Amino acid sequence: MALSLSNFPIRALLLVPFVLLVQATTRTYDFNISWVNKNPDGAFERPVIGINGQWPIPQITATKGDRIVVNANNQLGNESTSLHFHGLFMNGTNHMDGVPGVTQCNIPPGSSLTYNFTANQSGTYWYHSHSSGQYPDGLRGPLIIHDPDSPYADAYDEELVLTFSDWYHDQIPKLLKSFLNVINPTGAEPVPESALMNDTQNLTVSVEAGKTYLIRMINMGAFAGQYVWFENHTMTIVELDGVWTERTEADMIYLTAAQRVSILLKTKNETSSNFAIVGSMDEDLFDTIPSGLNPNVTGWLVYDDSKALPTAADVDEFNPIDDFNLVPYDRQELYDEVDYSFNLEVKMDNLGDGINYAFFNDVTYVSPKVPTLYSALSTGDLASNLEVYGSNTNAFLLQKDQVVEIVVNNNDAGKHPFHLHGHNFQTVVRSDDDAGFYVQNETLPSIPMRRDTLMVRPNGNFVIRFKADNPDKCSALHCRFLLT
């Protein structure tokens, strides 16, 4: 049969715009990681870890489906480093997860490593060093993945990013030396000197009346959770840790270290006043509160820069929205059939050296000399033998597509946030303070909230479930306090 090509040029032309719209882009970032001096809280100048001679470090931005290439060159001179892309699953590119001892070796001074992966998710993420508690010295920044097909793509006029963090005047090596020390037998974490918003204080954010803003908020802190609110404005939550949610209004939110929340914020229709944005560090986390500590960082929504910046009003109590009740936009139902369940008991205790450590099931983590992924890929049939990975790695073997349940019981009087690499998870139980260990007497939500970082309450518990659909992934679950 003869093939007619009479209308081929027209069809080809019609296809070209479509191809251009869906074609992914390679986003290349050349990062020279080195020391610079900065004074972000206006109280103390100190060395911080910058990129390309600048700090704060640049935001990584891409569109879902893009390839991201980061050429990381360590010019610190005195410290090794790494980059972890927090919240990205790295499905198929596990070796790009950036966790020394798990998926790679550290990048020594004077050496380079290229991270090369595809952004198959959309949402609000961040990237940071995963080496020796290093990122509180400044090596952390936003990572934003856009999606033109997101459920809220047409719901806002402009987009903003707000980061929140605690800030120390001493560098991390000095803090760790005093924290993990026989003279600190209770394991009291060092208290930060201040809080920052977008790595500064007294931030001003210009807004226009009558517009809707998508505001992506990230807690990049080492230790302190933060309460966040916008005076005289209502937030509408639409994302948790890269998971779109159904719209939920809130007057105040709580961000533990490493959590992200995106909101829609509708500005007022007139410009007669400016309004405070407040982040307040959770002082319940501090063993002692130093005299003169200001736990708050204040910025402003500026409608009119000729008007005053008002002092933030005091609040009678912290009453953030309970994220447990938020509903994912995709309404993924509860994984009600569990294939593999295990318990993790959290405690803090002293070893024979007199130093206070964190434990899962009476085991404190010791990073193996050979990264876990390398062992998994090089030991053949022995890769399923957990002894291969070392007695102090707390390894568990998952089978592909299993529904996995993890029960975390907190045998400690402090709050502890935990982050799971390679997955987000359904939060099926989260107890109140002092509830004790999980006893399986809860009514589980039919459509659980999902995220990748969750805080267990003091002497409480939580239960999470996820599908092990990221094969060959070494998925670390760890506390998000960078000093524990």
GROMACS .gro file of C-alpha atoms in nm:
model
  484
    1MET     CA    1   0.000   0.000   0.000
    2ALA     CA    2   0.136   0.341  -0.092
    3LEU     CA    3   0.210   0.583   0.195
    4SER     CA    4   0.088   0.936   0.142
    5LEU     CA    5   0.314   1.209   0.279
    6SER     CA    6   0.094   1.495   0.163
    7ASN     CA    7   0.009   1.613   0.512
    8PHE     CA    8   0.336   1.517   0.682
    9PRO     CA    9   0.484   1.872   0.707
   10ILE     CA   10   0.171   2.005   0.877
   11ARG     CA   11   0.168   1.721   1.130
   12ALA     CA   12   0.538   1.766   1.196
   13LEU     CA   13   0.489   2.136   1.266
   14LEU     CA   14   0.201   2.061   1.501
   15LEU     CA   15   0.417   1.818   1.695
   16VAL     CA   16   0.715   2.052   1.741
   17PRO     CA   17   0.558   2.278   2.009
   18PHE     CA   18   0.449   1.974   2.207
   19VAL     CA   19   0.799   1.827   2.198
   20LEU     CA   20   0.948   2.154   2.315
   21LEU     CA   21   0.705   2.173   2.605
   22VAL     CA   22   0.787   1.831   2.747
   23GLN     CA   23   1.157   1.818   2.672
   24ALA     CA   24   1.362   1.799   2.991
   25THR     CA   25   1.657   2.027   3.053
   26THR     CA   26   1.995   1.957   3.208
   27ARG     CA   27   2.061   2.201   3.493
   28THR     CA   28   2.434   2.220   3.563
   29TYR     CA   29   2.578   2.374   3.878
   30ASP     CA   30   2.952   2.420   3.930
   31PHE     CA   31   3.010   2.449   4.303
   32ASN     CA   32   3.348   2.543   4.449
   33ILE     CA   33   3.300   2.484   4.822
   34SER     CA   34   3.518   2.708   5.039
   35TRP     CA   35   3.529   2.924   5.350
   36VAL     CA   36   3.403   3.282   5.360
   37ASN     CA   37   3.350   3.517   5.656
   38LYS     CA   38   2.998   3.632   5.739
   39ASN     CA   39   2.800   3.788   6.024
   40PRO     CA   40   2.437   3.691   5.958
   41ASP     CA   41   2.293   3.780   6.299
   42GLY     CA   42   2.489   4.105   6.328
   43ALA     CA   43   2.650   3.990   6.653
   44PHE     CA   44   2.956   3.788   6.551
   45GLU     CA   45   3.159   3.745   6.233
   46ARG     CA   46   3.282   3.392   6.174
   47PRO     CA   47   3.391   3.155   5.895
   48VAL     CA   48   3.102   2.990   5.711
   49ILE     CA   49   3.102   2.741   5.425
   50GLY     CA   50   3.013   2.915   5.102
   51ILE     CA   51   2.988   2.824   4.736
   52ASN     CA   52   3.176   3.011   4.466
   53GLY     CA   53   3.286   3.265   4.726
   54GLN     CA   54   2.931   3.352   4.828
   55TRP     CA   55   2.704   3.287   5.123
   56PRO     CA   56   2.413   3.224   5.153
   57ILE     CA   57   2.472   2.952   4.900
   58PRO     CA   58   2.272   2.942   4.573
   59GLN     CA   59   1.930   2.786   4.537
   60ILE     CA   60   1.907   2.483   4.309
   61THR     CA   61   1.603   2.514   4.084
   62ALA     CA   62   1.467   2.270   3.827
   63THR     CA   63   1.147   2.145   3.669
   64LYS     CA   64   1.016   1.794   3.723
   65GLY     CA   65   1.189   1.564   3.473
   66ASP     CA   66   1.504   1.775   3.447
   67ARG     CA   67   1.848   1.630   3.493
   68ILE     CA   68   2.049   1.801   3.768
   69VAL     CA   69   2.428   1.793   3.748
   70VAL     CA   70   2.625   1.932   4.042
   71ASN     CA   71   3.003   1.946   4.007
   72ALA     CA   72   3.120   1.973   4.368
   73ASN     CA   73   3.480   2.074   4.429
   74ASN     CA   74   3.604   2.074   4.789
   75GLN     CA   75   3.826   2.377   4.847
   76LEU     CA   76   3.779   2.385   5.225
   77GLY     CA   77   4.137   2.277   5.284
   78ASN     CA   78   4.079   2.137   5.633
   79GLU     CA   79   3.754   1.939   5.609
   80SER     CA   80   3.600   1.671   5.390
   81THR     CA   81   3.248   1.730   5.263
   82SER     CA   82   2.949   1.591   5.070
   83LEU     CA   83   2.612   1.704   4.933
   84HIS     CA   84   2.281   1.536   5.014
   85PHE     CA   85   1.964   1.634   4.828
   86HIS     CA   86   1.715   1.610   5.110
   87GLY     CA   87   1.382   1.453   5.021
   88LEU     CA   88   1.469   1.335   4.670
   89PHE     CA   89   1.417   0.959   4.642
   90MET     CA   90   1.711   0.898   4.404
   91ASN     CA   91   1.523   0.604   4.258
   92GLY     CA   92   1.773   0.435   4.028
   93THR     CA   93   2.056   0.667   4.131
   94ASN     CA   94   2.111   0.563   4.492
   95HIS     CA   95   2.482   0.643   4.462
   96MET     CA   96   2.388   1.011   4.422
   97ASP     CA   97   2.220   1.040   4.764
   98GLY     CA   98   2.527   1.203   4.916
   99VAL     CA   99   2.555   1.026   5.252
  100PRO     CA  100   2.913   0.934   5.354
  101GLY     CA  101   2.929   0.587   5.505
  102VAL     CA  102   2.602   0.489   5.338
  103THR     CA  103   2.611   0.577   4.966
  104GLN     CA  104   2.955   0.735   4.915
  105CYS     CA  105   3.286   0.827   5.069
  106ASN     CA  106   3.354   1.182   5.179
  107ILE     CA  107   3.497   1.427   4.924
  108PRO     CA  108   3.847   1.500   5.059
  109PRO     CA  109   3.995   1.851   5.045
  110GLY     CA  110   4.117   1.926   4.694
  111SER     CA  111   3.895   1.660   4.536
  112SER     CA  112   3.574   1.673   4.334
  113LEU     CA  113   3.262   1.465   4.284
  114THR     CA  114   2.989   1.504   4.024
  115TYR     CA  115   2.631   1.439   4.132
  116ASN     CA  116   2.411   1.350   3.834
  117PHE     CA  117   2.044   1.257   3.875
  118THR     CA  118   1.695   1.322   3.741
  119ALA     CA  119   1.441   1.521   3.941
  120ASN     CA  120   1.140   1.289   3.923
  121GLN     CA  121   0.953   1.468   4.200
  122SER     CA  122   0.820   1.818   4.246
  123GLY     CA  123   0.802   2.026   4.559
  124THR     CA  124   1.012   2.191   4.827
  125TYR     CA  125   1.345   2.031   4.920
  126TRP     CA  126   1.690   2.141   5.028
  127TYR     CA  127   2.049   2.032   4.988
  128HIS     CA  128   2.320   2.018   5.249
  129SER     CA  129   2.642   1.857   5.361
  130HIS     CA  130   2.593   1.518   5.525
  131SER     CA  131   2.948   1.504   5.665
  132SER     CA  132   3.023   1.515   6.038
  133GLY     CA  133   2.739   1.749   6.129
  134GLN     CA  134   2.888   2.006   5.894
  135TYR     CA  135   2.591   2.183   5.741
  136PRO     CA  136   2.516   2.416   6.038
  137ASP     CA  137   2.839   2.592   5.940
  138GLY     CA  138   2.652   2.715   5.633
  139LEU     CA  139   2.655   2.444   5.367
  140ARG     CA  140   2.277   2.424   5.317
  141GLY     CA  141   2.035   2.583   5.071
  142PRO     CA  142   1.692   2.546   4.908
  143LEU     CA  143   1.623   2.297   4.628
  144ILE     CA  144   1.298   2.371   4.444
  145ILE     CA  145   1.146   2.142   4.182
  146HIS     CA  146   0.861   2.301   3.984
  147ASP     CA  147   0.581   2.114   3.813
  148PRO     CA  148   0.359   2.292   3.559
  149ASP     CA  149   0.100   2.019   3.622
  150SER     CA  150   0.089   2.057   4.001
  151PRO     CA  151  -0.261   2.087   4.147
  152TYR     CA  152  -0.191   2.446   4.255
  153ALA     CA  153  -0.004   2.567   3.948
  154ASP     CA  154  -0.277   2.822   3.872
  155ALA     CA  155  -0.358   2.913   4.231
  156TYR     CA  156  -0.098   3.184   4.292
  157ASP     CA  157   0.058   3.491   4.132
  158GLU     CA  158   0.413   3.471   4.264
  159GLU     CA  159   0.638   3.232   4.456
  160LEU     CA  160   0.865   3.299   4.753
  161VAL     CA  161   1.109   3.085   4.953
  162LEU     CA  162   1.160   3.141   5.327
  163THR     CA  163   1.423   2.946   5.519
  164PHE     CA  164   1.444   2.926   5.897
  165SER     CA  165   1.746   2.814   6.094
  166ASP     CA  166   1.921   2.832   6.426
  167TRP     CA  167   2.268   2.990   6.430
  168TYR     CA  168   2.581   2.920   6.633
  169HIS     CA  169   2.879   3.148   6.677
  170ASP     CA  170   3.115   2.854   6.729
  171GLN     CA  171   3.195   2.622   6.441
  172ILE     CA  172   3.066   2.265   6.443
  173PRO     CA  173   3.398   2.085   6.519
  174LYS     CA  174   3.431   2.287   6.839
  175LEU     CA  175   3.066   2.233   6.932
  176LEU     CA  176   3.091   1.858   6.873
  177LYS     CA  177   3.406   1.835   7.084
  178SER     CA  178   3.229   1.993   7.382
  179PHE     CA  179   2.899   1.812   7.322
  180LEU     CA  180   3.043   1.459   7.290
  181ASN     CA  181   3.253   1.494   7.600
  182VAL     CA  182   3.279   1.332   7.941
  183ILE     CA  183   3.214   1.673   8.098
  184ASN     CA  184   2.868   1.669   7.934
  185PRO     CA  185   2.737   1.336   8.069
  186THR     CA  186   2.368   1.428   8.022
  187GLY     CA  187   2.417   1.498   7.651
  188ALA     CA  188   2.282   1.852   7.673
  189GLU     CA  189   2.287   1.996   7.322
  190PRO     CA  190   2.451   2.336   7.272
  191VAL     CA  191   2.197   2.616   7.255
  192PRO     CA  192   2.212   2.839   6.947
  193GLU     CA  193   2.295   3.207   6.982
  194SER     CA  194   2.020   3.324   6.749
  195ALA     CA  195   1.765   3.239   6.481
  196LEU     CA  196   1.779   3.337   6.114
  197MET     CA  197   1.527   3.388   5.837
  198ASN     CA  198   1.673   3.353   5.485
  199ASP     CA  199   2.012   3.347   5.661
  200THR     CA  200   1.971   3.696   5.803
  201GLN     CA  201   1.769   3.896   6.052
  202ASN     CA  202   1.517   4.177   5.995
  203LEU     CA  203   1.426   4.037   5.654
  204THR     CA  204   1.187   4.244   5.445
  205VAL     CA  205   0.967   4.072   5.186
  206SER     CA  206   0.800   4.306   4.937
  207VAL     CA  207   0.444   4.204   4.850
  208GLU     CA  208   0.163   4.357   4.651
  209ALA     CA  209  -0.193   4.400   4.769
  210GLY     CA  210  -0.457   4.158   4.646
  211LYS     CA  211  -0.218   3.888   4.528
  212THR     CA  212  -0.176   3.524   4.626
  213TYR     CA  213   0.174   3.399   4.703
  214LEU     CA  214   0.300   3.043   4.721
  215ILE     CA  215   0.548   3.056   5.010
  216ARG     CA  216   0.781   2.759   5.044
  217MET     CA  217   0.918   2.734   5.400
  218ILE     CA  218   1.216   2.519   5.501
  219ASN     CA  219   1.370   2.461   5.843
  220MET     CA  220   1.741   2.424   5.763
  221GLY     CA  221   1.843   2.435   6.128
  222ALA     CA  222   2.071   2.199   6.315
  223PHE     CA  223   1.860   2.160   6.627
  224ALA     CA  224   1.576   2.402   6.694
  225GLY     CA  225   1.224   2.351   6.571
  226GLN     CA  226   1.046   2.676   6.493
  227TYR     CA  227   0.694   2.806   6.530
  228VAL     CA  228   0.605   3.028   6.233
  229TRP     CA  229   0.323   3.275   6.179
  230PHE     CA  230   0.233   3.579   5.970
  231GLU     CA  231   0.063   3.846   6.175
  232ASN     CA  232  -0.296   3.923   6.066
  233HIS     CA  233  -0.275   3.677   5.777
  234THR     CA  234  -0.411   3.325   5.741
  235MET     CA  235  -0.198   3.054   5.584
  236THR     CA  236  -0.343   2.784   5.360
  237ILE     CA  237  -0.121   2.474   5.369
  238VAL     CA  238  -0.082   2.296   5.033
  239GLU     CA  239   0.241   2.092   5.070
  240LEU     CA  240   0.431   1.890   5.329
  241ASP     CA  241   0.783   1.769   5.243
  242GLY     CA  242   0.714   1.741   4.870
  243VAL     CA  243   0.364   1.593   4.912
  244TRP     CA  244   0.077   1.813   4.788
  245THR     CA  245  -0.207   1.834   5.038
  246GLU     CA  246  -0.566   1.940   5.031
  247ARG     CA  247  -0.604   2.306   5.130
  248THR     CA  248  -0.602   2.352   5.507
  249GLU     CA  249  -0.605   2.687   5.685
  250ALA     CA  250  -0.367   2.759   5.972
  251ASP     CA  251  -0.269   3.055   6.186
  252MET     CA  252   0.058   2.898   6.306
  253ILE     CA  253   0.273   2.606   6.196
  254TYR     CA  254   0.558   2.412   6.355
  255LEU     CA  255   0.863   2.315   6.153
  256THR     CA  256   1.101   2.070   6.311
  257ALA     CA  257   1.455   2.057   6.173
  258ALA     CA  258   1.447   1.946   5.804
  259GLN     CA  259   1.071   1.979   5.755
  260ARG     CA  260   0.917   2.184   5.476
  261VAL     CA  261   0.573   2.337   5.440
  262SER     CA  262   0.430   2.535   5.149
  263ILE     CA  263   0.139   2.772   5.194
  264LEU     CA  264  -0.083   2.996   4.988
  265LEU     CA  265  -0.100   3.342   5.141
  266LYS     CA  266  -0.352   3.595   5.016
  267THR     CA  267  -0.239   3.952   5.077
  268LYS     CA  268  -0.472   4.225   5.193
  269ASN     CA  269  -0.643   4.456   4.947
  270GLU     CA  270  -0.498   4.774   5.094
  271THR     CA  271  -0.144   4.885   5.178
  272SER     CA  272  -0.185   5.095   5.491
  273SER     CA  273   0.037   4.872   5.708
  274ASN     CA  274   0.322   4.624   5.703
  275PHE     CA  275   0.305   4.299   5.900
  276ALA     CA  276   0.554   4.089   6.096
  277ILE     CA  277   0.663   3.739   5.997
  278VAL     CA  278   0.782   3.554   6.308
  279GLY     CA  279   0.990   3.242   6.359
  280SER     CA  280   1.029   3.137   6.721
  281MET     CA  281   1.268   2.863   6.828
  282ASP     CA  282   1.117   2.584   7.038
  283GLU     CA  283   1.278   2.644   7.377
  284ASP     CA  284   1.145   2.311   7.508
  285LEU     CA  285   1.440   2.158   7.325
  286PHE     CA  286   1.698   2.351   7.528
  287ASP     CA  287   1.823   2.204   7.856
  288THR     CA  288   1.903   2.554   7.974
  289ILE     CA  289   1.803   2.891   7.834
  290PRO     CA  290   2.094   3.135   7.836
  291SER     CA  291   2.037   3.479   7.977
  292GLY     CA  292   1.966   3.725   7.698
  293LEU     CA  293   1.872   3.464   7.437
  294ASN     CA  294   1.622   3.597   7.184
  295PRO     CA  295   1.447   3.286   7.048
  296ASN     CA  296   1.266   3.487   6.781
  297VAL     CA  297   1.360   3.602   6.434
  298THR     CA  298   1.135   3.864   6.278
  299GLY     CA  299   1.084   3.965   5.918
  300TRP     CA  300   0.811   4.167   5.754
  301LEU     CA  301   0.561   4.151   5.472
  302VAL     CA  302   0.618   4.496   5.328
  303TYR     CA  303   0.319   4.645   5.148
  304ASP     CA  304   0.460   4.999   5.157
  305ASP     CA  305   0.828   5.063   5.227
  306SER     CA  306   0.749   5.416   5.345
  307LYS     CA  307   0.548   5.275   5.636
  308ALA     CA  308   0.691   5.157   5.969
  309LEU     CA  309   0.796   4.799   6.038
  310PRO     CA  310   0.585   4.715   6.345
  311THR     CA  311   0.718   4.526   6.646
  312ALA     CA  312   0.586   4.172   6.652
  313ALA     CA  313   0.312   4.122   6.907
  314ASP     CA  314   0.359   3.877   7.192
  315VAL     CA  315   0.160   3.554   7.172
  316ASP     CA  316  -0.012   3.399   7.473
  317GLU     CA  317   0.066   3.043   7.368
  318PHE     CA  318   0.205   2.839   7.083
  319ASN     CA  319  -0.083   2.658   6.917
  320PRO     CA  320   0.030   2.530   6.576
  321ILE     CA  321  -0.190   2.325   6.347
  322ASP     CA  322  -0.161   1.949   6.393
  323ASP     CA  323  -0.014   1.825   6.065
  324PHE     CA  324  -0.129   1.470   6.146
  325ASN     CA  325  -0.475   1.564   6.024
  326LEU     CA  326  -0.369   1.697   5.683
  327VAL     CA  327  -0.486   1.500   5.380
  328PRO     CA  328  -0.261   1.433   5.078
  329TYR     CA  329  -0.403   1.571   4.756
  330ASP     CA  330  -0.380   1.232   4.585
  331ARG     CA  331  -0.579   1.075   4.874
  332GLN     CA  332  -0.358   0.768   4.886
  333GLU     CA  333  -0.532   0.518   5.111
  334LEU     CA  334  -0.383   0.352   5.416
  335TYR     CA  335  -0.150   0.058   5.354
  336ASP     CA  336  -0.365  -0.178   5.561
  337GLU     CA  337  -0.172  -0.499   5.488
  338VAL     CA  338   0.179  -0.485   5.638
  339ASP     CA  339   0.443  -0.727   5.508
  340TYR     CA  340   0.725  -0.642   5.747
  341SER     CA  341   0.716  -0.454   6.077
  342PHE     CA  342   0.989  -0.373   6.325
  343ASN     CA  343   1.031  -0.161   6.636
  344LEU     CA  344   1.300   0.095   6.711
  345GLU     CA  345   1.349   0.207   7.071
  346VAL     CA  346   1.513   0.548   7.105
  347LYS     CA  347   1.719   0.624   7.411
  348MET     CA  348   2.013   0.836   7.522
  349ASP     CA  349   2.275   0.669   7.737
  350ASN     CA  350   2.640   0.677   7.838
  351LEU     CA  351   2.902   0.432   7.724
  352GLY     CA  352   3.219   0.335   7.908
  353ASP     CA  353   3.395   0.649   7.789
  354GLY     CA  354   3.148   0.857   7.988
  355ILE     CA  355   3.002   1.021   7.677
  356ASN     CA  356   2.629   1.038   7.612
  357TYR     CA  357   2.515   0.880   7.282
  358ALA     CA  358   2.189   0.817   7.098
  359PHE     CA  359   2.074   0.456   7.055
  360PHE     CA  360   1.830   0.255   6.844
  361ASN     CA  361   1.756  -0.080   7.013
  362ASP     CA  362   2.064  -0.045   7.237
  363VAL     CA  363   2.293   0.011   6.936
  364THR     CA  364   2.462   0.345   6.871
  365TYR     CA  365   2.550   0.402   6.507
  366VAL     CA  366   2.912   0.377   6.397
  367SER     CA  367   2.976   0.464   6.033
  368PRO     CA  368   3.135   0.170   5.849
  369LYS     CA  369   3.471   0.213   5.680
  370VAL     CA  370   3.318   0.089   5.355
  371PRO     CA  371   2.992   0.265   5.259
  372THR     CA  372   2.689   0.040   5.296
  373LEU     CA  373   2.595   0.067   4.929
  374TYR     CA  374   2.944  -0.042   4.821
  375SER     CA  375   2.920  -0.347   5.045
  376ALA     CA  376   2.576  -0.432   4.904
  377LEU     CA  377   2.706  -0.412   4.548
  378SER     CA  378   3.030  -0.603   4.603
  379THR     CA  379   2.945  -0.895   4.831
  380GLY     CA  380   2.739  -1.106   4.591
  381ASP     CA  381   2.522  -1.363   4.765
  382LEU     CA  382   2.637  -1.231   5.102
  383ALA     CA  383   2.465  -0.897   5.041
  384SER     CA  384   2.157  -1.031   5.223
  385ASN     CA  385   2.366  -1.119   5.529
  386LEU     CA  386   2.329  -0.823   5.764
  387GLU     CA  387   2.661  -0.899   5.932
  388VAL     CA  388   2.829  -0.769   5.617
  389TYR     CA  389   2.725  -0.414   5.708
  390GLY     CA  390   2.869  -0.408   6.059
  391SER     CA  391   2.720  -0.464   6.400
  392ASN     CA  392   2.672  -0.092   6.468
  393THR     CA  393   2.478   0.007   6.156
  394ASN     CA  394   2.139  -0.131   6.269
  395ALA     CA  395   2.072  -0.276   5.923
  396PHE     CA  396   1.736  -0.418   5.818
  397LEU     CA  397   1.679  -0.605   5.492
  398LEU     CA  398   1.369  -0.509   5.290
  399GLN     CA  399   1.221  -0.689   4.992
  400LYS     CA  400   1.103  -0.497   4.687
  401ASP     CA  401   0.742  -0.377   4.707
  402GLN     CA  402   0.696  -0.486   5.066
  403VAL     CA  403   0.474  -0.263   5.278
  404VAL     CA  404   0.703  -0.179   5.567
  405GLU     CA  405   0.592  -0.055   5.908
  406ILE     CA  406   0.835   0.112   6.150
  407VAL     CA  407   0.732   0.170   6.511
  408VAL     CA  408   0.947   0.430   6.687
  409ASN     CA  409   0.920   0.429   7.067
  410ASN     CA  410   1.086   0.723   7.237
  411ASN     CA  411   1.232   0.624   7.573
  412ASP     CA  412   1.361   0.978   7.625
  413ALA     CA  413   1.213   1.296   7.768
  414GLY     CA  414   1.303   1.501   7.461
  415LYS     CA  415   1.148   1.561   7.120
  416HIS     CA  416   1.329   1.393   6.830
  417PRO     CA  417   1.266   1.445   6.456
  418PHE     CA  418   1.345   1.157   6.220
  419HIS     CA  419   1.402   1.163   5.844
  420LEU     CA  420   1.371   0.865   5.608
  421HIS     CA  421   1.583   0.870   5.292
  422GLY     CA  422   1.442   0.743   4.964
  423HIS     CA  423   1.073   0.756   5.053
  424ASN     CA  424   0.796   0.958   5.202
  425PHE     CA  425   0.582   0.765   5.447
  426GLN     CA  426   0.229   0.740   5.574
  427THR     CA  427   0.202   0.865   5.931
  428VAL     CA  428  -0.048   0.623   6.081
  429VAL     CA  429   0.007   0.691   6.453
  430ARG     CA  430   0.169   0.976   6.643
  431SER     CA  431   0.113   0.984   7.016
  432ASP     CA  432   0.098   1.274   7.258
  433ASP     CA  433   0.368   1.335   7.518
  434ASP     CA  434   0.424   1.061   7.777
  435ALA     CA  435   0.206   0.804   7.600
  436GLY     CA  436   0.475   0.540   7.641
  437PHE     CA  437   0.541   0.261   7.392
  438TYR     CA  438   0.297   0.182   7.112
  439VAL     CA  439   0.038  -0.077   7.217
  440GLN     CA  440  -0.163  -0.118   6.894
  441ASN     CA  441  -0.486   0.028   7.030
  442GLU     CA  442  -0.521   0.316   6.783
  443THR     CA  443  -0.781   0.378   6.515
  444LEU     CA  444  -0.575   0.437   6.201
  445PRO     CA  445  -0.660   0.712   5.950
  446SER     CA  446  -0.807   0.591   5.622
  447ILE     CA  447  -0.603   0.850   5.428
  448PRO     CA  448  -0.286   0.917   5.631
  449MET     CA  449  -0.074   1.229   5.615
  450ARG     CA  450   0.253   1.173   5.426
  451ARG     CA  451   0.591   1.341   5.457
  452ASP     CA  452   0.959   1.240   5.496
  453THR     CA  453   1.046   1.396   5.834
  454LEU     CA  454   0.847   1.345   6.154
  455MET     CA  455   0.895   1.429   6.520
  456VAL     CA  456   0.833   1.179   6.799
  457ARG     CA  457   0.701   1.337   7.118
  458PRO     CA  458   0.878   1.307   7.456
  459ASN     CA  459   0.830   0.954   7.593
  460GLY     CA  460   0.585   0.896   7.309
  461ASN     CA  461   0.573   0.698   6.985
  462PHE     CA  462   0.491   0.710   6.618
  463VAL     CA  463   0.414   0.449   6.351
  464ILE     CA  464   0.494   0.501   5.984
  465ARG     CA  465   0.433   0.286   5.675
  466PHE     CA  466   0.579   0.299   5.327
  467LYS     CA  467   0.615   0.078   5.022
  468ALA     CA  468   0.969  -0.043   4.953
  469ASP     CA  469   0.946   0.055   4.586
  470ASN     CA  470   1.295   0.206   4.556
  471PRO     CA  471   1.502  -0.108   4.477
  472ASP     CA  472   1.872  -0.124   4.559
  473LYS     CA  473   1.823   0.175   4.788
  474CYS     CA  474   2.016   0.206   5.112
  475SER     CA  475   1.756   0.409   5.302
  476ALA     CA  476   1.885   0.568   5.618
  477LEU     CA  477   1.646   0.656   5.901
  478HIS     CA  478   1.809   0.897   6.138
  479CYS     CA  479   1.752   1.173   6.387
  480ARG     CA  480   1.754   1.520   6.233
  481PHE     CA  481   1.936   1.683   6.527
  482LEU     CA  482   2.280   1.730   6.373
  483LEU     CA  483   2.443   1.725   6.715
  484THR     CA  484   2.312   1.382   6.821
   0.00000   0.00000   0.00000
